[in-house]
Amino acid sequence: MIKNIVLTGLMGSGKTTVGRHISDKTDKEFLDTDDLIIQKAGKPISKIFEEDGEPHFRDIESEAILEASQKSGCVISTGGGAVLREENIDNLKKTGVVFYLEASAEELYNRTKGDSSRPLLNTEDPIGVLRRLLVARKPFYETADFKVNTGNKSVEEVSKQILELYQSQARPFA
Ligand code: S3P
């Protein structure tokens, strides 16, 4: 089996855009765990948060991550909070090389403003939330195999760097 390429990082770090680009370049299947969650719940993420609460969202997220981790040779883009549960990190790492796409709160804010699909950023002070999440989640993101800084880099550059690191690492696993 071939290891997955797993992308983690905060909202706006470019996981989905970069993941799709890598998938196009390599013909690897692309999976987005947020999409799997929406399919499972049959409603958008904002509705899951609103009607069922964040803990329920995190439960569905863990199921989606487990399913995605059972694949091989895919590009998997995860939601920003995927790293919050140790079981998720363990599952992703078992079958994938994990990348943390790093960006500053200002860059994340610029890339997410105007998009209302993220309940955690639907507040008066989204940049403040991003700053706090960056600090609080840093130790979890840093469990990744590699950290890739995305500031001032094009999607092509970030994707190329990830593929080079992946190719240096990914050995078939039993
Ligand atoms: C979240 C990130 C979102 C989505 C949900 C919660 C988070 O995914 O899973 O809104 O906790 O950071 P993206 O990082 O793909 O926006």
PDB file of C-alpha atoms and ligand atoms in Angstrom:
ATOM      1  CA  MET A   1       0.000   0.000   0.000  1.00  0.00           C
ATOM      2  CA  ILE A   2       1.059   3.576  -0.650  1.00  0.00           C
ATOM      3  CA  LYS A   3       0.947   6.217   2.056  1.00  0.00           C
ATOM      4  CA  ASN A   4      -1.571   9.065   1.900  1.00  0.00           C
ATOM      5  CA  ILE A   5      -0.575  12.719   1.739  1.00  0.00           C
ATOM      6  CA  VAL A   6      -2.391  14.321   4.696  1.00  0.00           C
ATOM      7  CA  LEU A   7      -2.792  18.093   4.957  1.00  0.00           C
ATOM      8  CA  THR A   8      -3.479  19.756   8.300  1.00  0.00           C
ATOM      9  CA  GLY A   9      -3.555  23.373   9.430  1.00  0.00           C
ATOM     10  CA  LEU A  10      -5.892  26.145  10.447  1.00  0.00           C
ATOM     11  CA  MET A  11      -8.833  27.410   8.422  1.00  0.00           C
ATOM     12  CA  GLY A  12      -7.478  29.288   5.421  1.00  0.00           C
ATOM     13  CA  SER A  13      -4.101  27.554   5.378  1.00  0.00           C
ATOM     14  CA  GLY A  14      -4.831  26.269   1.871  1.00  0.00           C
ATOM     15  CA  LYS A  15      -5.382  22.560   2.617  1.00  0.00           C
ATOM     16  CA  THR A  16      -8.202  22.122   0.121  1.00  0.00           C
ATOM     17  CA  THR A  17      -6.681  24.237  -2.664  1.00  0.00           C
ATOM     18  CA  VAL A  18      -3.246  22.651  -2.301  1.00  0.00           C
ATOM     19  CA  GLY A  19      -4.766  19.174  -1.895  1.00  0.00           C
ATOM     20  CA  ARG A  20      -6.766  19.504  -5.112  1.00  0.00           C
ATOM     21  CA  HIS A  21      -3.704  20.784  -6.938  1.00  0.00           C
ATOM     22  CA  ILE A  22      -1.556  17.857  -5.779  1.00  0.00           C
ATOM     23  CA  SER A  23      -4.337  15.455  -6.705  1.00  0.00           C
ATOM     24  CA  ASP A  24      -4.554  16.946 -10.232  1.00  0.00           C
ATOM     25  CA  LYS A  25      -0.781  16.762 -10.671  1.00  0.00           C
ATOM     26  CA  THR A  26      -0.390  13.201  -9.413  1.00  0.00           C
ATOM     27  CA  ASP A  27      -3.721  11.572 -10.314  1.00  0.00           C
ATOM     28  CA  LYS A  28      -4.076  10.587  -6.672  1.00  0.00           C
ATOM     29  CA  GLU A  29      -7.648  10.555  -5.358  1.00  0.00           C
ATOM     30  CA  PHE A  30      -8.581  13.680  -3.355  1.00  0.00           C
ATOM     31  CA  LEU A  31     -10.576  13.417  -0.129  1.00  0.00           C
ATOM     32  CA  ASP A  32     -11.702  16.299   2.051  1.00  0.00           C
ATOM     33  CA  THR A  33     -12.824  15.195   5.520  1.00  0.00           C
ATOM     34  CA  ASP A  34     -15.150  18.228   5.791  1.00  0.00           C
ATOM     35  CA  ASP A  35     -16.969  16.945   2.668  1.00  0.00           C
ATOM     36  CA  LEU A  36     -17.245  13.473   4.206  1.00  0.00           C
ATOM     37  CA  ILE A  37     -18.745  15.035   7.345  1.00  0.00           C
ATOM     38  CA  ILE A  38     -21.305  16.985   5.291  1.00  0.00           C
ATOM     39  CA  GLN A  39     -22.267  13.780   3.433  1.00  0.00           C
ATOM     40  CA  LYS A  40     -22.590  11.811   6.667  1.00  0.00           C
ATOM     41  CA  ALA A  41     -24.669  14.465   8.435  1.00  0.00           C
ATOM     42  CA  GLY A  42     -26.676  15.407   5.353  1.00  0.00           C
ATOM     43  CA  LYS A  43     -26.286  19.116   6.162  1.00  0.00           C
ATOM     44  CA  PRO A  44     -23.685  21.873   6.030  1.00  0.00           C
ATOM     45  CA  ILE A  45     -21.111  22.292   8.808  1.00  0.00           C
ATOM     46  CA  SER A  46     -22.726  25.520  10.036  1.00  0.00           C
ATOM     47  CA  LYS A  47     -26.002  23.615  10.557  1.00  0.00           C
ATOM     48  CA  ILE A  48     -24.268  20.749  12.385  1.00  0.00           C
ATOM     49  CA  PHE A  49     -22.705  23.249  14.809  1.00  0.00           C
ATOM     50  CA  GLU A  50     -25.987  25.128  15.215  1.00  0.00           C
ATOM     51  CA  GLU A  51     -28.360  22.174  15.594  1.00  0.00           C
ATOM     52  CA  ASP A  52     -26.176  19.453  17.147  1.00  0.00           C
ATOM     53  CA  GLY A  53     -23.256  21.336  18.718  1.00  0.00           C
ATOM     54  CA  GLU A  54     -19.504  21.179  18.254  1.00  0.00           C
ATOM     55  CA  PRO A  55     -18.955  17.929  20.270  1.00  0.00           C
ATOM     56  CA  HIS A  56     -21.277  16.077  17.869  1.00  0.00           C
ATOM     57  CA  PHE A  57     -19.441  17.620  14.915  1.00  0.00           C
ATOM     58  CA  ARG A  58     -16.139  16.347  16.386  1.00  0.00           C
ATOM     59  CA  ASP A  59     -17.582  12.832  16.703  1.00  0.00           C
ATOM     60  CA  ILE A  60     -18.582  12.757  13.026  1.00  0.00           C
ATOM     61  CA  GLU A  61     -15.188  14.255  12.172  1.00  0.00           C
ATOM     62  CA  SER A  62     -13.407  11.364  13.927  1.00  0.00           C
ATOM     63  CA  GLU A  63     -15.502   8.844  11.963  1.00  0.00           C
ATOM     64  CA  ALA A  64     -14.696  10.645   8.702  1.00  0.00           C
ATOM     65  CA  ILE A  65     -10.981  10.680   9.558  1.00  0.00           C
ATOM     66  CA  LEU A  66     -11.001   6.982  10.392  1.00  0.00           C
ATOM     67  CA  GLU A  67     -12.622   6.209   7.032  1.00  0.00           C
ATOM     68  CA  ALA A  68     -10.243   8.445   5.096  1.00  0.00           C
ATOM     69  CA  SER A  69      -7.260   6.868   6.905  1.00  0.00           C
ATOM     70  CA  GLN A  70      -8.315   3.448   5.707  1.00  0.00           C
ATOM     71  CA  LYS A  71      -7.575   4.526   2.135  1.00  0.00           C
ATOM     72  CA  SER A  72      -4.144   4.421   0.580  1.00  0.00           C
ATOM     73  CA  GLY A  73      -2.372   6.593  -1.955  1.00  0.00           C
ATOM     74  CA  CYS A  74      -4.834   9.484  -1.540  1.00  0.00           C
ATOM     75  CA  VAL A  75      -4.475  13.180  -0.839  1.00  0.00           C
ATOM     76  CA  ILE A  76      -6.483  13.932   2.313  1.00  0.00           C
ATOM     77  CA  SER A  77      -7.386  17.465   3.324  1.00  0.00           C
ATOM     78  CA  THR A  78      -8.583  17.682   6.934  1.00  0.00           C
ATOM     79  CA  GLY A  79     -10.622  20.282   8.839  1.00  0.00           C
ATOM     80  CA  GLY A  80      -8.669  22.703  11.018  1.00  0.00           C
ATOM     81  CA  GLY A  81      -9.707  20.935  14.224  1.00  0.00           C
ATOM     82  CA  ALA A  82      -8.846  17.425  13.057  1.00  0.00           C
ATOM     83  CA  VAL A  83      -5.699  17.408  15.171  1.00  0.00           C
ATOM     84  CA  LEU A  84      -7.562  18.050  18.437  1.00  0.00           C
ATOM     85  CA  ARG A  85      -8.148  14.365  19.160  1.00  0.00           C
ATOM     86  CA  GLU A  86      -5.149  12.137  19.586  1.00  0.00           C
ATOM     87  CA  GLU A  87      -6.968   9.212  17.960  1.00  0.00           C
ATOM     88  CA  ASN A  88      -7.358  11.309  14.781  1.00  0.00           C
ATOM     89  CA  ILE A  89      -3.655  12.096  14.632  1.00  0.00           C
ATOM     90  CA  ASP A  90      -2.808   8.432  15.281  1.00  0.00           C
ATOM     91  CA  ASN A  91      -5.158   7.241  12.531  1.00  0.00           C
ATOM     92  CA  LEU A  92      -3.878   9.767   9.994  1.00  0.00           C
ATOM     93  CA  LYS A  93      -0.230   9.014  10.787  1.00  0.00           C
ATOM     94  CA  LYS A  94      -0.640   5.251  10.547  1.00  0.00           C
ATOM     95  CA  THR A  95      -1.333   5.390   6.830  1.00  0.00           C
ATOM     96  CA  GLY A  96      -0.107   8.822   5.788  1.00  0.00           C
ATOM     97  CA  VAL A  97       2.660  11.379   5.784  1.00  0.00           C
ATOM     98  CA  VAL A  98       1.217  14.376   7.656  1.00  0.00           C
ATOM     99  CA  PHE A  99       1.958  17.980   6.662  1.00  0.00           C
ATOM    100  CA  TYR A 100       1.176  21.084   8.694  1.00  0.00           C
ATOM    101  CA  LEU A 101       0.469  24.041   6.395  1.00  0.00           C
ATOM    102  CA  GLU A 102       1.537  27.012   8.460  1.00  0.00           C
ATOM    103  CA  ALA A 103       0.426  30.631   7.968  1.00  0.00           C
ATOM    104  CA  SER A 104       0.114  33.751  10.118  1.00  0.00           C
ATOM    105  CA  ALA A 105      -3.224  34.845  11.602  1.00  0.00           C
ATOM    106  CA  GLU A 106      -3.238  37.810   9.173  1.00  0.00           C
ATOM    107  CA  GLU A 107      -2.783  35.527   6.143  1.00  0.00           C
ATOM    108  CA  LEU A 108      -5.433  33.125   7.432  1.00  0.00           C
ATOM    109  CA  TYR A 109      -7.809  36.021   7.977  1.00  0.00           C
ATOM    110  CA  ASN A 110      -7.238  37.377   4.453  1.00  0.00           C
ATOM    111  CA  ARG A 111      -7.917  33.979   2.950  1.00  0.00           C
ATOM    112  CA  THR A 112     -11.089  33.305   4.961  1.00  0.00           C
ATOM    113  CA  LYS A 113     -12.804  36.713   5.114  1.00  0.00           C
ATOM    114  CA  GLY A 114     -16.061  36.913   3.248  1.00  0.00           C
ATOM    115  CA  ASP A 115     -16.680  33.173   3.579  1.00  0.00           C
ATOM    116  CA  SER A 116     -19.406  32.498   6.132  1.00  0.00           C
ATOM    117  CA  SER A 117     -19.218  28.690   6.017  1.00  0.00           C
ATOM    118  CA  ARG A 118     -16.949  28.422   9.071  1.00  0.00           C
ATOM    119  CA  PRO A 119     -18.953  28.745  12.300  1.00  0.00           C
ATOM    120  CA  LEU A 120     -15.881  29.401  14.466  1.00  0.00           C
ATOM    121  CA  LEU A 121     -15.099  32.539  12.435  1.00  0.00           C
ATOM    122  CA  ASN A 122     -18.623  33.929  12.399  1.00  0.00           C
ATOM    123  CA  THR A 123     -17.794  36.325  15.228  1.00  0.00           C
ATOM    124  CA  GLU A 124     -17.086  40.018  15.748  1.00  0.00           C
ATOM    125  CA  ASP A 125     -13.374  39.359  15.895  1.00  0.00           C
ATOM    126  CA  PRO A 126     -12.342  36.562  13.496  1.00  0.00           C
ATOM    127  CA  ILE A 127      -8.678  37.580  13.474  1.00  0.00           C
ATOM    128  CA  GLY A 128      -8.607  37.406  17.292  1.00  0.00           C
ATOM    129  CA  VAL A 129     -10.126  33.907  17.110  1.00  0.00           C
ATOM    130  CA  LEU A 130      -7.504  32.859  14.543  1.00  0.00           C
ATOM    131  CA  ARG A 131      -4.720  34.226  16.752  1.00  0.00           C
ATOM    132  CA  ARG A 132      -5.998  32.313  19.769  1.00  0.00           C
ATOM    133  CA  LEU A 133      -6.518  29.091  17.791  1.00  0.00           C
ATOM    134  CA  LEU A 134      -3.004  29.349  16.352  1.00  0.00           C
ATOM    135  CA  VAL A 135      -1.521  29.477  19.841  1.00  0.00           C
ATOM    136  CA  ALA A 136      -3.823  26.833  21.339  1.00  0.00           C
ATOM    137  CA  ARG A 137      -3.438  24.346  18.486  1.00  0.00           C
ATOM    138  CA  LYS A 138       0.240  24.821  17.694  1.00  0.00           C
ATOM    139  CA  PRO A 139       1.380  21.806  19.772  1.00  0.00           C
ATOM    140  CA  PHE A 140      -1.168  19.604  17.996  1.00  0.00           C
ATOM    141  CA  TYR A 141      -0.248  20.818  14.495  1.00  0.00           C
ATOM    142  CA  GLU A 142       3.390  20.310  15.310  1.00  0.00           C
ATOM    143  CA  THR A 143       2.879  16.568  15.677  1.00  0.00           C
ATOM    144  CA  ALA A 144       2.937  16.523  11.845  1.00  0.00           C
ATOM    145  CA  ASP A 145       5.801  14.847  10.036  1.00  0.00           C
ATOM    146  CA  PHE A 146       6.593  18.110   8.224  1.00  0.00           C
ATOM    147  CA  LYS A 147       5.775  21.803   8.628  1.00  0.00           C
ATOM    148  CA  VAL A 148       5.432  23.777   5.400  1.00  0.00           C
ATOM    149  CA  ASN A 149       5.212  27.556   5.547  1.00  0.00           C
ATOM    150  CA  THR A 150       2.671  28.875   3.054  1.00  0.00           C
ATOM    151  CA  GLY A 151       3.206  32.646   3.550  1.00  0.00           C
ATOM    152  CA  ASN A 152       3.849  34.449   0.235  1.00  0.00           C
ATOM    153  CA  LYS A 153       4.045  31.148  -1.631  1.00  0.00           C
ATOM    154  CA  SER A 154       1.953  30.089  -4.586  1.00  0.00           C
ATOM    155  CA  VAL A 155      -0.192  26.956  -4.559  1.00  0.00           C
ATOM    156  CA  GLU A 156       2.284  25.455  -7.066  1.00  0.00           C
ATOM    157  CA  GLU A 157       5.274  26.165  -4.812  1.00  0.00           C
ATOM    158  CA  VAL A 158       3.633  24.728  -1.704  1.00  0.00           C
ATOM    159  CA  SER A 159       2.461  21.650  -3.620  1.00  0.00           C
ATOM    160  CA  LYS A 160       5.920  21.068  -5.095  1.00  0.00           C
ATOM    161  CA  GLN A 161       7.535  21.271  -1.659  1.00  0.00           C
ATOM    162  CA  ILE A 162       5.016  18.818  -0.210  1.00  0.00           C
ATOM    163  CA  LEU A 163       5.509  16.351  -3.058  1.00  0.00           C
ATOM    164  CA  GLU A 164       9.294  16.471  -2.696  1.00  0.00           C
ATOM    165  CA  LEU A 165       9.063  15.818   1.043  1.00  0.00           C
ATOM    166  CA  TYR A 166       6.497  13.072   0.495  1.00  0.00           C
ATOM    167  CA  GLN A 167       8.644  11.338  -2.090  1.00  0.00           C
ATOM    168  CA  SER A 168      11.622  11.438   0.255  1.00  0.00           C
ATOM    169  CA  GLN A 169       9.535   9.776   2.980  1.00  0.00           C
ATOM    170  CA  ALA A 170       6.778   7.648   1.616  1.00  0.00           C
ATOM    171  CA  ARG A 171       7.794   4.079   1.548  1.00  0.00           C
ATOM    172  CA  PRO A 172       5.246   1.379   0.928  1.00  0.00           C
ATOM    173  CA  PHE A 173       3.944   0.021   4.199  1.00  0.00           C
ATOM    174  CA  ALA A 174       2.854  -3.520   4.900  1.00  0.00           C
TER     175      ALA A 174
HETATM  176  C1  S3P B   1     -12.803  23.899  11.849  1.00  0.00           C
HETATM  177  C2  S3P B   1     -12.328  23.996  10.558  1.00  0.00           C
HETATM  178  C3  S3P B   1     -13.186  23.797   9.364  1.00  0.00           C
HETATM  179  C4  S3P B   1     -14.367  22.875   9.719  1.00  0.00           C
HETATM  180  C5  S3P B   1     -15.094  23.387  10.917  1.00  0.00           C
HETATM  181  C6  S3P B   1     -14.204  23.501  12.160  1.00  0.00           C
HETATM  182  C7  S3P B   1     -11.847  24.125  12.980  1.00  0.00           C
HETATM  183  O1  S3P B   1     -12.438  23.232   8.296  1.00  0.00           O
HETATM  184  O2  S3P B   1     -13.916  21.548   9.929  1.00  0.00           O
HETATM  185  O3  S3P B   1     -15.644  24.628  10.571  1.00  0.00           O
HETATM  186  O4  S3P B   1     -12.154  23.708  14.113  1.00  0.00           O
HETATM  187  O5  S3P B   1     -10.757  24.698  12.739  1.00  0.00           O
HETATM  188  P1  S3P B   1     -11.383  24.061   7.393  1.00  0.00           P
HETATM  189  O6  S3P B   1     -10.108  24.128   8.166  1.00  0.00           O
HETATM  190  O7  S3P B   1     -11.241  23.213   6.180  1.00  0.00           O
HETATM  191  O8  S3P B   1     -11.979  25.389   7.124  1.00  0.00           O
END
